[in-house]
Short mmCIF file of C-alpha atoms and ligand atoms in Angstrom, two decimals:
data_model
loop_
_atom_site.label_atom_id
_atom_site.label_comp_id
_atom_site.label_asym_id
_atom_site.label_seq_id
_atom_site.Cartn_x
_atom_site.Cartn_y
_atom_site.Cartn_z
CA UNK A 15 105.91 143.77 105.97
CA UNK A 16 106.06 144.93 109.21
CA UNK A 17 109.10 144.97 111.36
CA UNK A 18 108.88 143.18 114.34
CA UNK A 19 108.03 140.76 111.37
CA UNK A 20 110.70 141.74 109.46
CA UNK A 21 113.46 140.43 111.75
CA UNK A 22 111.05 137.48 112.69
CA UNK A 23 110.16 136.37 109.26
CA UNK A 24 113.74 136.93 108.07
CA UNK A 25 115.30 134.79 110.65
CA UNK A 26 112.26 132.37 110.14
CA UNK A 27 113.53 132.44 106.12
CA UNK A 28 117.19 131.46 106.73
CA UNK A 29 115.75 128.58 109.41
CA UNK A 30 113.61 127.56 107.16
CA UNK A 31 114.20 128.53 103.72
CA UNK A 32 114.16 124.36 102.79
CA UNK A 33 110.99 124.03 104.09
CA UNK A 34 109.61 126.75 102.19
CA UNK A 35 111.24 125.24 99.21
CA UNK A 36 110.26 122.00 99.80
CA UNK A 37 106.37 123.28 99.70
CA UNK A 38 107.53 125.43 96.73
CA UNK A 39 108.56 122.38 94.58
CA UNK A 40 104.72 120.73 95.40
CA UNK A 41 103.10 124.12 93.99
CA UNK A 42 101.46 124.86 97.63
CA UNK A 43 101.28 127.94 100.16
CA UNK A 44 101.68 127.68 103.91
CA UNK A 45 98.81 125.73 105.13
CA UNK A 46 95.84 128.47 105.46
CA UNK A 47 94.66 129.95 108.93
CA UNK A 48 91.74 128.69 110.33
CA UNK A 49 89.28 131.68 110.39
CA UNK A 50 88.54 132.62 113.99
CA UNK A 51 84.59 131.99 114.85
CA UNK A 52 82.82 135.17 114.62
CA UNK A 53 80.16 137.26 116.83
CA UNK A 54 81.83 135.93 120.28
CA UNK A 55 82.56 138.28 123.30
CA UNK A 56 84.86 139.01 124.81
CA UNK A 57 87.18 139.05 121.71
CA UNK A 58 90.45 140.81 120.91
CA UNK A 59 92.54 141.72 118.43
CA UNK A 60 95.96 142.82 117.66
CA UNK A 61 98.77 143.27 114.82
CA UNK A 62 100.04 139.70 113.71
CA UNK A 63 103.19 140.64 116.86
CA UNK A 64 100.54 140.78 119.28
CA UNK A 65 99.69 136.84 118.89
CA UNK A 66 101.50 136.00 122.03
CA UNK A 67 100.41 138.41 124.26
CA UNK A 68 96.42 137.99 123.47
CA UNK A 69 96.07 135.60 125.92
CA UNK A 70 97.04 137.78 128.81
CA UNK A 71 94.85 140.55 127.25
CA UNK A 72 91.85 137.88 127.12
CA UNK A 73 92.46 136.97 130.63
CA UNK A 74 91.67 140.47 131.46
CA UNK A 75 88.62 140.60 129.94
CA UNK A 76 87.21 137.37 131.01
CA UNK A 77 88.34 138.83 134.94
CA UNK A 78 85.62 142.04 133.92
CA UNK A 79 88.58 144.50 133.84
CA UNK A 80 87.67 147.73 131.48
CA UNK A 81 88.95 147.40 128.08
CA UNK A 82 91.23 149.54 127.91
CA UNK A 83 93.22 148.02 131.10
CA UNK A 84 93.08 145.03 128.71
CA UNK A 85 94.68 146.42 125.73
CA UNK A 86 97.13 148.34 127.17
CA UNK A 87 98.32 145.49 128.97
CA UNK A 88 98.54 143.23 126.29
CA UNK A 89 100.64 145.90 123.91
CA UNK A 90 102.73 146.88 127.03
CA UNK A 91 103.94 143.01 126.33
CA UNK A 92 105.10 143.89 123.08
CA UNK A 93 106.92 147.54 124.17
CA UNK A 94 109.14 146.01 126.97
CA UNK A 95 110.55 142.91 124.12
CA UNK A 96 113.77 144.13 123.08
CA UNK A 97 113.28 141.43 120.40
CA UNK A 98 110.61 143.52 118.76
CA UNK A 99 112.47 146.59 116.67
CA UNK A 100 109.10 148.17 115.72
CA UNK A 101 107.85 149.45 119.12
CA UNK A 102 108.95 150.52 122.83
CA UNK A 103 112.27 149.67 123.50
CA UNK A 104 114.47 148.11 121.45
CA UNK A 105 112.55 150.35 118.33
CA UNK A 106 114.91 151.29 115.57
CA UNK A 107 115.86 155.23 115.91
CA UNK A 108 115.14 158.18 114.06
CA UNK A 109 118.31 159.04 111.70
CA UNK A 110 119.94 160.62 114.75
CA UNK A 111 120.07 157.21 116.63
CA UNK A 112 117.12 158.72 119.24
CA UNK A 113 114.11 156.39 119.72
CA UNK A 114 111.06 158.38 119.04
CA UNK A 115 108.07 156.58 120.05
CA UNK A 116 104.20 157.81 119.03
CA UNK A 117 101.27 155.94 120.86
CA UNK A 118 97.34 156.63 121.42
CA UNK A 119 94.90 155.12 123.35
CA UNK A 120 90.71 155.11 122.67
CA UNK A 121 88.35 154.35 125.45
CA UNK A 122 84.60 153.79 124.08
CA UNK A 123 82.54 154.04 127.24
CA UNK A 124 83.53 157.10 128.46
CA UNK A 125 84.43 158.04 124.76
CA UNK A 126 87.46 159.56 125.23
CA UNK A 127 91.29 159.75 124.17
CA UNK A 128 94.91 160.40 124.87
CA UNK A 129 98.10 159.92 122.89
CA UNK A 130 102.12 161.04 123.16
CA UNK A 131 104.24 161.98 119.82
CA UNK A 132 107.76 161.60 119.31
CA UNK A 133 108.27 160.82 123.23
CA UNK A 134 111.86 159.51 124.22
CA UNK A 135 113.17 157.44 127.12
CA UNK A 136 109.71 156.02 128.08
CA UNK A 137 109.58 152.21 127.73
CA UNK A 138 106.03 152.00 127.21
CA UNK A 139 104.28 155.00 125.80
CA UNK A 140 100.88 153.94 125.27
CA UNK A 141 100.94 153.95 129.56
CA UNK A 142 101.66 158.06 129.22
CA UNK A 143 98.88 158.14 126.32
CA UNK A 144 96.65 156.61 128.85
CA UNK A 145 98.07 158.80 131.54
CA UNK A 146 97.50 162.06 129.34
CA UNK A 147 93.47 160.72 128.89
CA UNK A 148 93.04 160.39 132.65
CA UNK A 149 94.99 162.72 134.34
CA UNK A 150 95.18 166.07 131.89
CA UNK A 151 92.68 168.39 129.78
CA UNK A 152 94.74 168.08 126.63
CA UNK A 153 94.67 165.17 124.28
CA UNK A 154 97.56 164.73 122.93
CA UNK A 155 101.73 165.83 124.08
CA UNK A 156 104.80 165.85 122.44
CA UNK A 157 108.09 165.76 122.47
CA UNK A 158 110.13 167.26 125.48
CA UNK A 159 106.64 168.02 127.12
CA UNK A 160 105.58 164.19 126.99
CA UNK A 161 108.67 162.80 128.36
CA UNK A 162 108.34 165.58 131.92
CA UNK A 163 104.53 164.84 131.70
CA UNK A 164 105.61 160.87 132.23
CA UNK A 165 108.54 161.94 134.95
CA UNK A 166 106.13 163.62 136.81
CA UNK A 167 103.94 160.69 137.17
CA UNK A 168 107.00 158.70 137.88
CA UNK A 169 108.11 156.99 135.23
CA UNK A 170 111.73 156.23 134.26
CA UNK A 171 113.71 157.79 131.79
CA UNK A 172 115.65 154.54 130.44
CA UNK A 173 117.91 154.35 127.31
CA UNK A 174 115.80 152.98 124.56
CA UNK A 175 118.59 151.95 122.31
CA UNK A 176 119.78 148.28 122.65
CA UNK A 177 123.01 147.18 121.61
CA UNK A 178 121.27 145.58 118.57
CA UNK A 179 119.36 148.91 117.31
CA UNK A 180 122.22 150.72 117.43
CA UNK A 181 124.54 148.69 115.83
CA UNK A 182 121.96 148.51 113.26
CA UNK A 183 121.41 152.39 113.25
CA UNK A 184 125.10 152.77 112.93
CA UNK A 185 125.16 150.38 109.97
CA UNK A 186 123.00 152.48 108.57
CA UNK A 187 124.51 155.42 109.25
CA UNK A 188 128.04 154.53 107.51
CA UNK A 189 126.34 153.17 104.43
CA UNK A 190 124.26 156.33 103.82
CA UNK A 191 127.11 158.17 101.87
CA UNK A 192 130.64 157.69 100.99
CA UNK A 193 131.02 161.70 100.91
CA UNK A 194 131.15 161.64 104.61
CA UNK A 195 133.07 160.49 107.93
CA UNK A 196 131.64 158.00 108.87
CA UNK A 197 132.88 154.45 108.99
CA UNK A 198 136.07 153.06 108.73
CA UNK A 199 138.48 155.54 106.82
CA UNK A 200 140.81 155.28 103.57
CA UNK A 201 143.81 154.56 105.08
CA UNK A 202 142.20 151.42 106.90
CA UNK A 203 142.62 148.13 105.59
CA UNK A 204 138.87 147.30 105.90
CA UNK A 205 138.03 150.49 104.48
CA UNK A 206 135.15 149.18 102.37
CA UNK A 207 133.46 146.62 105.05
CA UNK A 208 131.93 149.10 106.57
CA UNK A 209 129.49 146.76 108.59
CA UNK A 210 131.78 144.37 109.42
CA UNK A 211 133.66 145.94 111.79
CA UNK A 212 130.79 146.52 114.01
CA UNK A 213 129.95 142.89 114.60
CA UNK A 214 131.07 141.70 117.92
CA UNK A 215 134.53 139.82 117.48
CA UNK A 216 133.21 137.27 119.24
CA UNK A 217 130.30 135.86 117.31
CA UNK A 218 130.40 132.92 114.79
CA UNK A 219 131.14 133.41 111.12
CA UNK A 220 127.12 132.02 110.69
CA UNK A 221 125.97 134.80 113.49
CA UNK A 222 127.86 136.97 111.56
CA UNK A 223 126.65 136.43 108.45
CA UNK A 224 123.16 136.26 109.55
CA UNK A 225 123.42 139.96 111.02
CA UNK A 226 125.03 141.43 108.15
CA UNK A 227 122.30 139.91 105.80
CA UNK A 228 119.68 141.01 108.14
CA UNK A 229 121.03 144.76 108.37
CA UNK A 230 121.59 144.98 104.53
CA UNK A 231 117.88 144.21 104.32
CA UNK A 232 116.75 146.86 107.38
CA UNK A 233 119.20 149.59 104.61
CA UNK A 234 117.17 148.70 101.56
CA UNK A 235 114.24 148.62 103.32
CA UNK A 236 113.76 150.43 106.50
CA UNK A 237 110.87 148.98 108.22
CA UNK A 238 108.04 150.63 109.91
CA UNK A 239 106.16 148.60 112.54
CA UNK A 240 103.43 149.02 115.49
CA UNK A 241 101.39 146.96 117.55
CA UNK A 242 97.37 147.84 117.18
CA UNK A 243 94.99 146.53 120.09
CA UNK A 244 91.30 146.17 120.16
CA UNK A 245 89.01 144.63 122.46
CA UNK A 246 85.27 144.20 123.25
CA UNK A 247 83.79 142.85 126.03
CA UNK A 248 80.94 140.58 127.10
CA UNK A 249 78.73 143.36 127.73
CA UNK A 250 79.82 145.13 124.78
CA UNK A 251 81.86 148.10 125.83
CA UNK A 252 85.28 148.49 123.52
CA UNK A 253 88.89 150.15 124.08
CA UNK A 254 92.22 150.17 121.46
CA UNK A 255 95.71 151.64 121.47
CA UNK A 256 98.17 151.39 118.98
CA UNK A 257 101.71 152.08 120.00
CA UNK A 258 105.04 152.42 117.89
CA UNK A 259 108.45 153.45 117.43
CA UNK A 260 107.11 154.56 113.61
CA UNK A 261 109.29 154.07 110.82
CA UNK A 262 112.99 153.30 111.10
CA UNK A 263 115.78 155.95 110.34
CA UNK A 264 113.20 158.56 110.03
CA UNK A 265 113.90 162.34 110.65
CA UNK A 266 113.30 163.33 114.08
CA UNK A 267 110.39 164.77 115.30
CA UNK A 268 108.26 162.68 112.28
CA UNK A 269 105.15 161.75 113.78
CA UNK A 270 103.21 159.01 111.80
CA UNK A 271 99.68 158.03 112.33
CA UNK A 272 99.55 156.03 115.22
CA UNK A 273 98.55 158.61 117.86
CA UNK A 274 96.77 160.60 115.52
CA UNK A 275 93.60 159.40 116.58
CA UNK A 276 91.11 158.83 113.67
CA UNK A 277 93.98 157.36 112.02
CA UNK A 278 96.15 155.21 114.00
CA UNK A 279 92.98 154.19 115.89
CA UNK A 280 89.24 155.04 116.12
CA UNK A 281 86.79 153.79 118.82
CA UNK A 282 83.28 154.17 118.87
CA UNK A 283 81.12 152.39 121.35
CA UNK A 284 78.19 152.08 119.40
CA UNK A 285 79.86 150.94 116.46
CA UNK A 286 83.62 149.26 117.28
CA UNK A 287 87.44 149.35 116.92
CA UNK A 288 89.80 150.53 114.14
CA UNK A 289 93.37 150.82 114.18
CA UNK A 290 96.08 149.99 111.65
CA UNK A 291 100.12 149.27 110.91
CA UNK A 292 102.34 150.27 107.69
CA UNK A 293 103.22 153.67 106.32
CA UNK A 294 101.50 155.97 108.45
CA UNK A 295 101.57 159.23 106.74
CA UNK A 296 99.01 157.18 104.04
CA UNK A 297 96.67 156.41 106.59
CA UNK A 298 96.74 160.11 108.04
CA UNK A 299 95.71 161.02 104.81
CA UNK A 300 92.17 159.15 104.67
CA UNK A 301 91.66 158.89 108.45
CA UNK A 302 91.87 155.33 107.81
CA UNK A 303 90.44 153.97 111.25
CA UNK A 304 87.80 156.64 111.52
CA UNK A 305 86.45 156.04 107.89
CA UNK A 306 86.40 151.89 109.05
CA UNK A 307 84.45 152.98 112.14
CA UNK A 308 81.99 154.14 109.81
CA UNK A 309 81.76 152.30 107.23
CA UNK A 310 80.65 149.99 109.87
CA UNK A 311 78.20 152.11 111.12
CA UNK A 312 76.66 152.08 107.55
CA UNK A 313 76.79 148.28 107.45
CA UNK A 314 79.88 147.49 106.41
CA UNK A 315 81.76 144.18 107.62
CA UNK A 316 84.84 144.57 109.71
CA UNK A 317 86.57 142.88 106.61
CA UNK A 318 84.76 145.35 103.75
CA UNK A 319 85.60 148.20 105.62
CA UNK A 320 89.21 147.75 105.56
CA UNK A 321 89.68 146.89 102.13
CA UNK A 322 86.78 150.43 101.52
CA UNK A 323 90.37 151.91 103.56
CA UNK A 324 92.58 150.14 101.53
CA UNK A 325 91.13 151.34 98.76
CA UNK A 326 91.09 155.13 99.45
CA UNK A 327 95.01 154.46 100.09
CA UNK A 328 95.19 153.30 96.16
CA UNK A 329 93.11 156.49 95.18
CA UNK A 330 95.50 158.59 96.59
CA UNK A 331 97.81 157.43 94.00
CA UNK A 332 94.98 157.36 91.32
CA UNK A 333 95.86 153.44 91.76
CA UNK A 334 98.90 153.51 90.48
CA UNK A 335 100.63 150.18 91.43
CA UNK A 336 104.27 151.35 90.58
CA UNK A 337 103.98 154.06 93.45
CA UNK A 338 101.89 151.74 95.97
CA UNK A 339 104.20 148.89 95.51
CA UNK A 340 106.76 150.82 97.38
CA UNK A 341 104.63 150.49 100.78
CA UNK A 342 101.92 148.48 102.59
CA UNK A 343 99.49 149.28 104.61
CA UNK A 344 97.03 147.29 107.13
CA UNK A 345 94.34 147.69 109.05
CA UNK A 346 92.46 145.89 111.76
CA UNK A 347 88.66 146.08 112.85
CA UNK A 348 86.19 144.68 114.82
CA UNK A 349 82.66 145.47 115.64
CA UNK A 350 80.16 145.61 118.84
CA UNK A 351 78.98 142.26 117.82
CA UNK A 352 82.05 140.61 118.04
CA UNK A 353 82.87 140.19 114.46
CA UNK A 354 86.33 141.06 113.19
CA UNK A 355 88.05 141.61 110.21
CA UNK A 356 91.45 142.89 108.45
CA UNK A 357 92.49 144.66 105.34
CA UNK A 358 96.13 144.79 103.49
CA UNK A 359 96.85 146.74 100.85
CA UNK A 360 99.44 144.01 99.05
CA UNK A 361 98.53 140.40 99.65
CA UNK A 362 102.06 139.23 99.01
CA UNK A 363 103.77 136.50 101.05
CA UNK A 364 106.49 136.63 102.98
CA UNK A 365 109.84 134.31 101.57
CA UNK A 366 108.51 131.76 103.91
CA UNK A 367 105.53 131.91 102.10
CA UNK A 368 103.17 133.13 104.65
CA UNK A 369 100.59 135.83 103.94
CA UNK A 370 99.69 138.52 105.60
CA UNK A 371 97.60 138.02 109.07
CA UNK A 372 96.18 139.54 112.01
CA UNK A 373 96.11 138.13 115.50
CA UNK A 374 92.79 136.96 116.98
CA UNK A 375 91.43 135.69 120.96
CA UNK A 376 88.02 134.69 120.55
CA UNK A 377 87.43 133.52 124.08
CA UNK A 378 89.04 129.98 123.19
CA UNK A 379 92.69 130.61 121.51
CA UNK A 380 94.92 132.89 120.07
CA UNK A 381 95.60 132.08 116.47
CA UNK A 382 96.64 134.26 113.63
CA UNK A 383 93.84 135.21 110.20
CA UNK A 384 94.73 135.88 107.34
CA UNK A 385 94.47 139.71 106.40
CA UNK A 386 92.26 140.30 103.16
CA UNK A 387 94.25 141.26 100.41
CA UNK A 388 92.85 144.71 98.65
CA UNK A 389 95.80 143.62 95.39
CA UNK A 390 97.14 140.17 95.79
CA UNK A 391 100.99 140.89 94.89
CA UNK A 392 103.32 143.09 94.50
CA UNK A 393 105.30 141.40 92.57
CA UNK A 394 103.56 141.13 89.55
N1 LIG B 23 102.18 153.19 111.19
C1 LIG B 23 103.45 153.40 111.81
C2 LIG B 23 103.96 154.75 111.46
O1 LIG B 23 103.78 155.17 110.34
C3 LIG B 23 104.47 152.43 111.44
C4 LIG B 23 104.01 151.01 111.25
O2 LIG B 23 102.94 150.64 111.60
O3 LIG B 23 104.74 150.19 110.69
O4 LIG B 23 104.61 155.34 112.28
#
């Protein structure tokens, strides 16, 4: 599951864990999207945490601004919500409580691209990946030399870290081991709550215990999360960026695939969009986006070429379903035509029983689809 989902879905499973049992007890699933009407233009597509920001995105389009204005804007939604942990600010850290974020951006007119690894400080880095497309010779910067590339074209160095990601990091932190110095020590009384302490005093006993549950599960599972953005337009011309903080307590410097373009994203003009969410050093392995691109170019639905992606992501483990269960991966596609599609390694539903999905604007509304499942569960 994806983060920004993560912390979504998990508060959406306390709220409504009775609901979820109440449809449990009369043998049914959440109610099924309705598939999104295919071969329309303008369309675009995003990462189920992109649902509220299509419409903006859609806007765009309809007003004949380029593509790639249009996706950029719509993801730029996602970077500046604290709310979301998975990308811009407010993203989990790396294990030394630094937000790293990675982002890339694909133009298909002019076909070309720009991206920004492990970049710190900069709210919204799929702006700089843009920048680094338009206004240098190099594709892609890193590190210390994306963050003076953005301050030269102006943009702030903020603090990345909210009060929520780093109490979380710091959770983390004094769980890791009890061979080291951090958290509370021996001679304390509350030597062994380590978490506790860090809750603000002032919260209920149910805010409380909602955190703590919520930060055990972001221990035993650090998340990963992105947004992905794809568009085409009326007359057919298509743009993408996907944009991320990457995975949660990594070590610093790890890039994943999101700027690595060909992975993270893929844009062909001829053809269509790629891009894709989940453990990102799988998808660097198979180029994941670029082999969509073409598999589309041979023929292959939007749909059929993600699960063809999906599938090279189980070969790389000679299908072996007690490795891949540890992960998931998605991917997103759509093609010149204005047909779109999505691809998830593990089908399984979330506790609220809702299964995997991508977000859709076909011109009319946003709504989420469901993503096709490549294996249906993982917990078989
Ligand atoms: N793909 C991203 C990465 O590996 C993380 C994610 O999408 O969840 O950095």
């Amino acid at each position: 599951m994806d983060a920004w989902s993560r912390r979504k879905f998990f508060l959406t499973t306390l709220a409504g864990s009775l609901a979820a049992g109440a449809r449990n007890l009369l043998g049914g699933q959440a109610p099924a999207a309705q598939a999104a009407p295919q071969g329309t233009r303008p369309l675009i597509i995003s990462s189920a945490n992109g649902l509220n920001a299509l419409t903006l995105g859609m806007g765009l389009l309809k007003r004949g601004l380029d593509t790639l204005e249009a996706v950029v804007s719509t993801v730029n939604v996602v970077e500046d919500d604290p709310n979301d942990n998975s990308v811009g600010y407010g993203g989990l850290p790396n294990e030394d409580g630094d937000v790293e974020l990675d982002a890339s951006v694909m133009h298909g007119p002019t076909r070309r691209a720009g991206s920004v690894g492990s970049i710190r400080h900069i709210k919204n880095p799929s702006k700089i990946a843009k920048l680094v497309m338009e206004r240098t010779d190099h594709l892609m910067l890193v590190g210390p030399g994306a963050l003076r590339f953005a301050e030269a074209h102006g943009f702030e160095r903020i603090n990345l870290l909210t009060e929520d990601s780093r109490r979380r990091w710091l959770a983390w932190k004094e769980t890791m081991s009890d061979r080291d110095s951090w958290g509370p020590g021996l001679s304390d009384p509350e030597w062994k709550e380590k978490i506790t302490g860090l809750l603000p005093s002032h919260w209920s006993e149910e805010q409380k215990a909602a955190e703590l549950a919520y930060i055990r599960e972001l221990i035993l599972h650090p998340p990963t999360g992105t947004i992905n953005c794809c568009a085409v337009n009326e007359k057919g011309d298509i743009s993408g960026t996907t944009t991320t903080s990457g995975l949660a307590w990594k070590l610093a410097g790890r890039v994943g695939d999101s700027p690595i373009i060909g992975a993270g994203l893929f844009v062909d003009n001829e053809v269509g969009a790629a891009g894709s969410t989940g453990r990102g050093e799988e998808n660097i392995k198979i180029c994941g986006a670029h082999t969509i691109v073409e598999m589309m170019r041979k023929g292959m639905s939007p749909t059929d070429a993600c699960l063809e992606a999906c599938k090279r992501v189980a070969w790389s483990y000679n299908n072996d379903k007690a490795r891949l269960r540890k992960f998931n991966i998605s991917f997103y596609a759509l093609n010149k035509s204005g047909f779109h599609g999505g691809g998830v390694l593990w089908g399984t539903p979330s506790r609220s029983g809702r299964r995997p999905s991508y977000a859709v604007h076909d011109g009319v509304e946003a709504k989420l689809v469901p993503l096709a499942p490549y294996f249906e569960t993982a917990a078989s």
